[in-house]
mmCIF file of N, CA and C in Angstrom:
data_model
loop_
_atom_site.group_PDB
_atom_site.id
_atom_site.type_symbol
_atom_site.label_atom_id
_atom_site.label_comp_id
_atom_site.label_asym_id
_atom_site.label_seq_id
_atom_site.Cartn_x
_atom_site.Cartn_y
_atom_site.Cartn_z
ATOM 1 N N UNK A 429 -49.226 -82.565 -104.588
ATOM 2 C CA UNK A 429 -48.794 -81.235 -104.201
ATOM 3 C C UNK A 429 -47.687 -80.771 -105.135
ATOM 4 N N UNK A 430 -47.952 -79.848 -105.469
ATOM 5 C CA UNK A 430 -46.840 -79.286 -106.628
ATOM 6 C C UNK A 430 -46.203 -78.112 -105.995
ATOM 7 N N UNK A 431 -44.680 -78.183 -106.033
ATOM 8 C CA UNK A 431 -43.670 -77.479 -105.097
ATOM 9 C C UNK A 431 -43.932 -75.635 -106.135
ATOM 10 N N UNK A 432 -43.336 -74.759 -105.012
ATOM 11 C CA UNK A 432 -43.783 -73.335 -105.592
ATOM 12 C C UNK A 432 -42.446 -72.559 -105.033
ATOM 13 N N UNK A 433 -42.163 -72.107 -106.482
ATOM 14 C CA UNK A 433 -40.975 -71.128 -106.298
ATOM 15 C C UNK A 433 -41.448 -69.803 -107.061
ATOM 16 N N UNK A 434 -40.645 -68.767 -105.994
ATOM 17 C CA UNK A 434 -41.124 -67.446 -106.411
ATOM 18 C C UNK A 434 -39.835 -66.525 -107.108
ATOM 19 N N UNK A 435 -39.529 -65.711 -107.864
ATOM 20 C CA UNK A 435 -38.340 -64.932 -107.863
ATOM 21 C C UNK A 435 -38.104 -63.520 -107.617
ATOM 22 N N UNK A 436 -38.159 -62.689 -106.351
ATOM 23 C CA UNK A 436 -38.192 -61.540 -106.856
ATOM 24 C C UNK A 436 -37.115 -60.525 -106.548
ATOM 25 N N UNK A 437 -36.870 -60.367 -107.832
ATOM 26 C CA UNK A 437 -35.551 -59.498 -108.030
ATOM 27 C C UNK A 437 -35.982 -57.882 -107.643
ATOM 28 N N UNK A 438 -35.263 -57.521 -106.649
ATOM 29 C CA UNK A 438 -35.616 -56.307 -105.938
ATOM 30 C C UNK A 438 -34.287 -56.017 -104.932
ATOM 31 N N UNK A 439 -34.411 -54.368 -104.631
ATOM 32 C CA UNK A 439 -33.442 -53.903 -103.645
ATOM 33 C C UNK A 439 -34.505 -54.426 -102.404
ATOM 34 N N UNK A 440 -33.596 -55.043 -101.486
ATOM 35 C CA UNK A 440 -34.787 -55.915 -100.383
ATOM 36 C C UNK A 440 -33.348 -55.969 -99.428
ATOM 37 N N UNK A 441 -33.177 -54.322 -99.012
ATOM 38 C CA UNK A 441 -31.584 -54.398 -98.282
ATOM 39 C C UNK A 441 -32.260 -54.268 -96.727
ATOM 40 N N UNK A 442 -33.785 -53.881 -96.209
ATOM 41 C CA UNK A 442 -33.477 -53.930 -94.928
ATOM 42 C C UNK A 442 -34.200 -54.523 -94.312
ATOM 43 N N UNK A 443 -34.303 -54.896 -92.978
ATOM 44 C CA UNK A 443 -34.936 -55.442 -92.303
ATOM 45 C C UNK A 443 -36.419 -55.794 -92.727
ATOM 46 N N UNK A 444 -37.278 -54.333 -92.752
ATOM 47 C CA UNK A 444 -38.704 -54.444 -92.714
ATOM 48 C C UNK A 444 -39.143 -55.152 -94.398
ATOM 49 N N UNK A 445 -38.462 -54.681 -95.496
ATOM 50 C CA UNK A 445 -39.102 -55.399 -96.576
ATOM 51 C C UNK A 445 -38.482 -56.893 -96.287
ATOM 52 N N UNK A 446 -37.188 -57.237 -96.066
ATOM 53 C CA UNK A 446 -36.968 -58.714 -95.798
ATOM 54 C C UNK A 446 -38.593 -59.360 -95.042
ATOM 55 N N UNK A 447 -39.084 -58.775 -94.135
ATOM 56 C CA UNK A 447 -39.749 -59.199 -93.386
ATOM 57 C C UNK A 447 -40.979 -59.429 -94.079
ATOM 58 N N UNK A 448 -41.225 -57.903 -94.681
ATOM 59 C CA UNK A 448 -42.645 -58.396 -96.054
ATOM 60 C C UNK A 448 -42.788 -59.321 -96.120
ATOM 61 N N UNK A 449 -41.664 -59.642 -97.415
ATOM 62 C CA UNK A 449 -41.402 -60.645 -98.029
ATOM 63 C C UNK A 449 -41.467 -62.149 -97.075
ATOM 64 N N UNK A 450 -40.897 -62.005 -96.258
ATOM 65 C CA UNK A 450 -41.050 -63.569 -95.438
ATOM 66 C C UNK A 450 -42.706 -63.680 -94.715
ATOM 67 N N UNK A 451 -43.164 -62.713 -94.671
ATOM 68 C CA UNK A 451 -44.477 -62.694 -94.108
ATOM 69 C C UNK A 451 -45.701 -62.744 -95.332
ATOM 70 N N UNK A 452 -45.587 -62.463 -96.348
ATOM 71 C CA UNK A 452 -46.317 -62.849 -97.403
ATOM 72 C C UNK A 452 -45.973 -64.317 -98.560
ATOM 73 N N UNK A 453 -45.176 -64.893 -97.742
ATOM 74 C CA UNK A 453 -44.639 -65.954 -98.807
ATOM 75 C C UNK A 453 -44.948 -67.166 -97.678
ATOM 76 N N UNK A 454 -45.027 -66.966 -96.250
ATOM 77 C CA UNK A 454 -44.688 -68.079 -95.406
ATOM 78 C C UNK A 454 -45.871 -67.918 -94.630
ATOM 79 N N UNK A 455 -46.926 -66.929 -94.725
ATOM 80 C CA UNK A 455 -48.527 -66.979 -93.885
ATOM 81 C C UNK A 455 -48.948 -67.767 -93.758
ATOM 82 N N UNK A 456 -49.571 -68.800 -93.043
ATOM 83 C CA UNK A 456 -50.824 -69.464 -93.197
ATOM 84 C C UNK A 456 -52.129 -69.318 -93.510
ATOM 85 N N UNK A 457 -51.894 -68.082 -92.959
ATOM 86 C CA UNK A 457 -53.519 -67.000 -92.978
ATOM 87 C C UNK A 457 -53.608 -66.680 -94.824
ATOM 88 N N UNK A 458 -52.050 -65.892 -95.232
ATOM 89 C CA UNK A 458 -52.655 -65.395 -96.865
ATOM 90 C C UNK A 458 -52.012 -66.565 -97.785
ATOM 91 N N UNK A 459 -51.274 -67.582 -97.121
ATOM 92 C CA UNK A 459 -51.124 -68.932 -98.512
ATOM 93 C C UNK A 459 -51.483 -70.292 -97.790
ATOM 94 N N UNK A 460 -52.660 -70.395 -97.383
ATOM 95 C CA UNK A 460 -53.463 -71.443 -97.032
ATOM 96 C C UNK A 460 -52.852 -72.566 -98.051
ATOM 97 N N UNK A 461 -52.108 -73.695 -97.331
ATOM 98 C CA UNK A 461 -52.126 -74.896 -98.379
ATOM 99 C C UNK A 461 -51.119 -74.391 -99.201
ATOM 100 N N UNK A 462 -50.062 -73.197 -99.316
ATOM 101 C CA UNK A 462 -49.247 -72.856 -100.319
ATOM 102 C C UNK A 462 -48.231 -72.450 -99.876
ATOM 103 N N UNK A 463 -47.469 -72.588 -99.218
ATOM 104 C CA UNK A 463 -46.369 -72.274 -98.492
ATOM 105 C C UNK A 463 -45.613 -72.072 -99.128
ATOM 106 N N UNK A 464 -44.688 -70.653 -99.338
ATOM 107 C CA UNK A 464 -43.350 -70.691 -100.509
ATOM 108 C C UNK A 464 -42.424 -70.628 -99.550
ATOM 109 N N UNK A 465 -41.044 -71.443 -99.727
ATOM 110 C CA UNK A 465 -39.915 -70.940 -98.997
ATOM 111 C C UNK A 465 -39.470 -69.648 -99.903
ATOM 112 N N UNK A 466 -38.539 -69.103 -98.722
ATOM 113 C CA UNK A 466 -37.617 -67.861 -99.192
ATOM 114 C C UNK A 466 -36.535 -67.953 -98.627
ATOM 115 N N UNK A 467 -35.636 -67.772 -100.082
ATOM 116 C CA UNK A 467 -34.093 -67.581 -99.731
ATOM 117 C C UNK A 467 -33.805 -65.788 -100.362
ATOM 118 N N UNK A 468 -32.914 -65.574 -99.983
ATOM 119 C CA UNK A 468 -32.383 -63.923 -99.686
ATOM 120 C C UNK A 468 -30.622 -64.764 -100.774
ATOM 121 N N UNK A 469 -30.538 -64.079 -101.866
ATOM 122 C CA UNK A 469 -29.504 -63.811 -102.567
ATOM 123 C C UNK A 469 -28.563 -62.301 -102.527
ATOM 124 N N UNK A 470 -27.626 -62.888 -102.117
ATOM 125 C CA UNK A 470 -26.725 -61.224 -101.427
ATOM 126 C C UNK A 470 -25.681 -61.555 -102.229
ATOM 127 N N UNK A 471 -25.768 -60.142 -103.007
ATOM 128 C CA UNK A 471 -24.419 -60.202 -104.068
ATOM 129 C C UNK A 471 -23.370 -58.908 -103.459
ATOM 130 N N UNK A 472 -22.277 -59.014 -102.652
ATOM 131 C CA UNK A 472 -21.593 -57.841 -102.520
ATOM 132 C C UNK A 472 -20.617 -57.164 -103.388
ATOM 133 N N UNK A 473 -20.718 -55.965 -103.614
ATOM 134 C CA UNK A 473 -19.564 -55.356 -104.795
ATOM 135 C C UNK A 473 -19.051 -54.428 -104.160
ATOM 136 N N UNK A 474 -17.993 -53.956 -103.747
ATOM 137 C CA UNK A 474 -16.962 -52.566 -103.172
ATOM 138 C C UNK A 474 -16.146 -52.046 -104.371
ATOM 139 N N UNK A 475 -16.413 -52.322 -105.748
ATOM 140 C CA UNK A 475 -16.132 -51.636 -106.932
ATOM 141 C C UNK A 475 -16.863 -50.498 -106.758
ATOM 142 N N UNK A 476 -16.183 -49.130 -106.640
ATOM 143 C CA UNK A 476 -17.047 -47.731 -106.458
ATOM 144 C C UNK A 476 -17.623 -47.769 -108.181
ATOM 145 N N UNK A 477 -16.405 -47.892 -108.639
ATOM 146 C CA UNK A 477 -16.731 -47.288 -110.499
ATOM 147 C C UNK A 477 -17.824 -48.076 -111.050
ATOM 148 N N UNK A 478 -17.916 -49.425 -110.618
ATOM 149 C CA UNK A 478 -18.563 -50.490 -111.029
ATOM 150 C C UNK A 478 -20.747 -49.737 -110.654
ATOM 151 N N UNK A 479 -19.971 -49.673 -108.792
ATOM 152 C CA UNK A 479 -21.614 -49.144 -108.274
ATOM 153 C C UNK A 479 -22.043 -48.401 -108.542
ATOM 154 N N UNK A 480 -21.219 -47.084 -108.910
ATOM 155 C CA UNK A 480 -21.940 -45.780 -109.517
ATOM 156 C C UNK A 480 -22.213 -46.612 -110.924
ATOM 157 N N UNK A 481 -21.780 -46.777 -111.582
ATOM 158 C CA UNK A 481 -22.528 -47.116 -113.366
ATOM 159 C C UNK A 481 -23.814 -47.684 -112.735
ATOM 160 N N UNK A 482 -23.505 -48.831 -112.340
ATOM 161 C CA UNK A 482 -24.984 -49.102 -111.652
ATOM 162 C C UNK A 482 -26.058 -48.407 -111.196
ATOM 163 N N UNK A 483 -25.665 -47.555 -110.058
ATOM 164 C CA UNK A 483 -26.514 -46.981 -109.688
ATOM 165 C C UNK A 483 -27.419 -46.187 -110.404
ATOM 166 N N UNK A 484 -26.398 -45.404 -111.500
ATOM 167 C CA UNK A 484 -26.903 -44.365 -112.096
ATOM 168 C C UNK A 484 -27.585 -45.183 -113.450
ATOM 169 N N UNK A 485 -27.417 -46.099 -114.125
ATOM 170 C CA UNK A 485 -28.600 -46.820 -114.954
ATOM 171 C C UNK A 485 -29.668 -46.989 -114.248
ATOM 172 N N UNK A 486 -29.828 -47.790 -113.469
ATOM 173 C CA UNK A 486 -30.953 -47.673 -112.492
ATOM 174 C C UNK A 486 -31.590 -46.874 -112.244
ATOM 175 N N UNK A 487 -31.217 -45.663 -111.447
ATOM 176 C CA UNK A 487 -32.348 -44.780 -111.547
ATOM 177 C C UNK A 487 -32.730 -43.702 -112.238
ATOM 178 N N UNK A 488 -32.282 -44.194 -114.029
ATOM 179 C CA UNK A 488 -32.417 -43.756 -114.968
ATOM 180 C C UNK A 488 -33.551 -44.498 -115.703
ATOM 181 N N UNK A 489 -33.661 -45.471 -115.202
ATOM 182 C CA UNK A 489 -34.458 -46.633 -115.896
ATOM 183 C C UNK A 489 -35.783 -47.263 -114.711
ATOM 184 N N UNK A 490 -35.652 -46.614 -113.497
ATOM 185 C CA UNK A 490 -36.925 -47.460 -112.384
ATOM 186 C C UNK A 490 -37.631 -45.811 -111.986
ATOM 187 N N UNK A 491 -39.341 -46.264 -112.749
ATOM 188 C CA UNK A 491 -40.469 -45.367 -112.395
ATOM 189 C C UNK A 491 -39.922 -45.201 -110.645
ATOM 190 N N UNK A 492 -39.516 -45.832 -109.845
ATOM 191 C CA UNK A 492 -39.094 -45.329 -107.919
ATOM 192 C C UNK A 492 -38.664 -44.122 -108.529
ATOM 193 N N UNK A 493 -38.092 -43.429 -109.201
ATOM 194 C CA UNK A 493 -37.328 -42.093 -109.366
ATOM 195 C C UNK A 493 -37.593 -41.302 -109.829
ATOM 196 N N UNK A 494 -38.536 -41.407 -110.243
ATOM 197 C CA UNK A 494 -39.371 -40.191 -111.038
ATOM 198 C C UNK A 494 -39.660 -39.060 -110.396
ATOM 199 N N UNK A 495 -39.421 -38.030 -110.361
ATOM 200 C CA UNK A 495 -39.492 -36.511 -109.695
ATOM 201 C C UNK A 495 -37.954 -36.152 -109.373
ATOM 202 N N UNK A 496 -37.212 -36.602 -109.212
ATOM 203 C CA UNK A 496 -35.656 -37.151 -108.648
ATOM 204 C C UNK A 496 -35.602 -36.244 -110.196
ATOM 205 N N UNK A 497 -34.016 -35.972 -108.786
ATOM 206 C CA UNK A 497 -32.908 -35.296 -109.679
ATOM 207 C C UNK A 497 -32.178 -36.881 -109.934
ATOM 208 N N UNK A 498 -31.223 -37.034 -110.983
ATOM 209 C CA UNK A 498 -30.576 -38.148 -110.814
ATOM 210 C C UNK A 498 -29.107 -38.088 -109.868
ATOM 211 N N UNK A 499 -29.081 -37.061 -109.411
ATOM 212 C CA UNK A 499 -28.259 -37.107 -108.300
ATOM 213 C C UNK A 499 -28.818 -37.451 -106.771
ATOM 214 N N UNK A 500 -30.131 -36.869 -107.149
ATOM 215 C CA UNK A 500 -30.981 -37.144 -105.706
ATOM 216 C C UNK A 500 -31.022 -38.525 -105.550
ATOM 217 N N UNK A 501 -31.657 -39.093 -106.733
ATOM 218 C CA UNK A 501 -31.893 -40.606 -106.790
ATOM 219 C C UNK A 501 -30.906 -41.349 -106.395
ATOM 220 N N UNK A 502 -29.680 -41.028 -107.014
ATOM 221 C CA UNK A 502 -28.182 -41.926 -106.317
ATOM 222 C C UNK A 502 -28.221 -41.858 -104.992
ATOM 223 N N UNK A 503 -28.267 -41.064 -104.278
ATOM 224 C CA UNK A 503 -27.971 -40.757 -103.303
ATOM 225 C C UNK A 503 -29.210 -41.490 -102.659
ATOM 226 N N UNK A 504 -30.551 -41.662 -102.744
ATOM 227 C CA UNK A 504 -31.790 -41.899 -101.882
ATOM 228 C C UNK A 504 -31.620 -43.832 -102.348
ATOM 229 N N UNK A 505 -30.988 -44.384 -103.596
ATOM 230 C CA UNK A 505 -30.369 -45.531 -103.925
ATOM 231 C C UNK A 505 -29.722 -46.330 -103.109
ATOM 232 N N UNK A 506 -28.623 -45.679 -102.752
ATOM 233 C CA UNK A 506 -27.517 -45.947 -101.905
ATOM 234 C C UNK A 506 -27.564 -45.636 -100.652
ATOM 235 N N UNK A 507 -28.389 -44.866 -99.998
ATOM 236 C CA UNK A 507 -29.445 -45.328 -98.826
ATOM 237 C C UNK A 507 -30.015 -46.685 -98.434
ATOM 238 N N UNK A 508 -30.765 -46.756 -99.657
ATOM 239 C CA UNK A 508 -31.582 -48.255 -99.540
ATOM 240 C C UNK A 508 -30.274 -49.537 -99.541
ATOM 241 N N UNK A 509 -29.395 -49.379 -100.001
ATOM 242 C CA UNK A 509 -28.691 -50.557 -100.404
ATOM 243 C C UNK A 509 -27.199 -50.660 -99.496
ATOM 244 N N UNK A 510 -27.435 -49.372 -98.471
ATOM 245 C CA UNK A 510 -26.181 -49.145 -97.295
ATOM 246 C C UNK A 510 -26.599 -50.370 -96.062
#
């Protein structure tokens, strides 16, 4: 049996995608014989200056924003990640 690690780097701030994620990695039904554990990596930052640069590369740079004003996008961002 060869052990299985997954990585996925994503905003995964609420409940229901946490849950995705634990429900497609830990099924029996969709990983017959393949069971992945999942761990949840939580990085907190309360640097405002720091989060806005962030924010605003981001949804300068992720197809999620496309039609977005980039003010809209900050704002619909920092939703997901409140």
């Amino acid at each position: 049996s060869r052990d299985r690690i997954a990585i996925f780097d994503a905003t995964n701030s609420t409940v229901k995608r946490r849950q995705w994620i634990l429900e497609e990695c830990t099924s029996p039904e969709k990983r017959p014989g393949k069971p992945t554990g999942v761990v949840f990596v939580e990085s907190i930052c309360d640097d405002e200056a720091l989060l806005e640069e962030n924010f605003r590369f981001k949804v300068q740079n992720s197809p999620d924003f496309e039609g977005m004003t980039e003010d809209e996008a900050v704002v619909d961002l920092r939703k997901r990640v409140k």
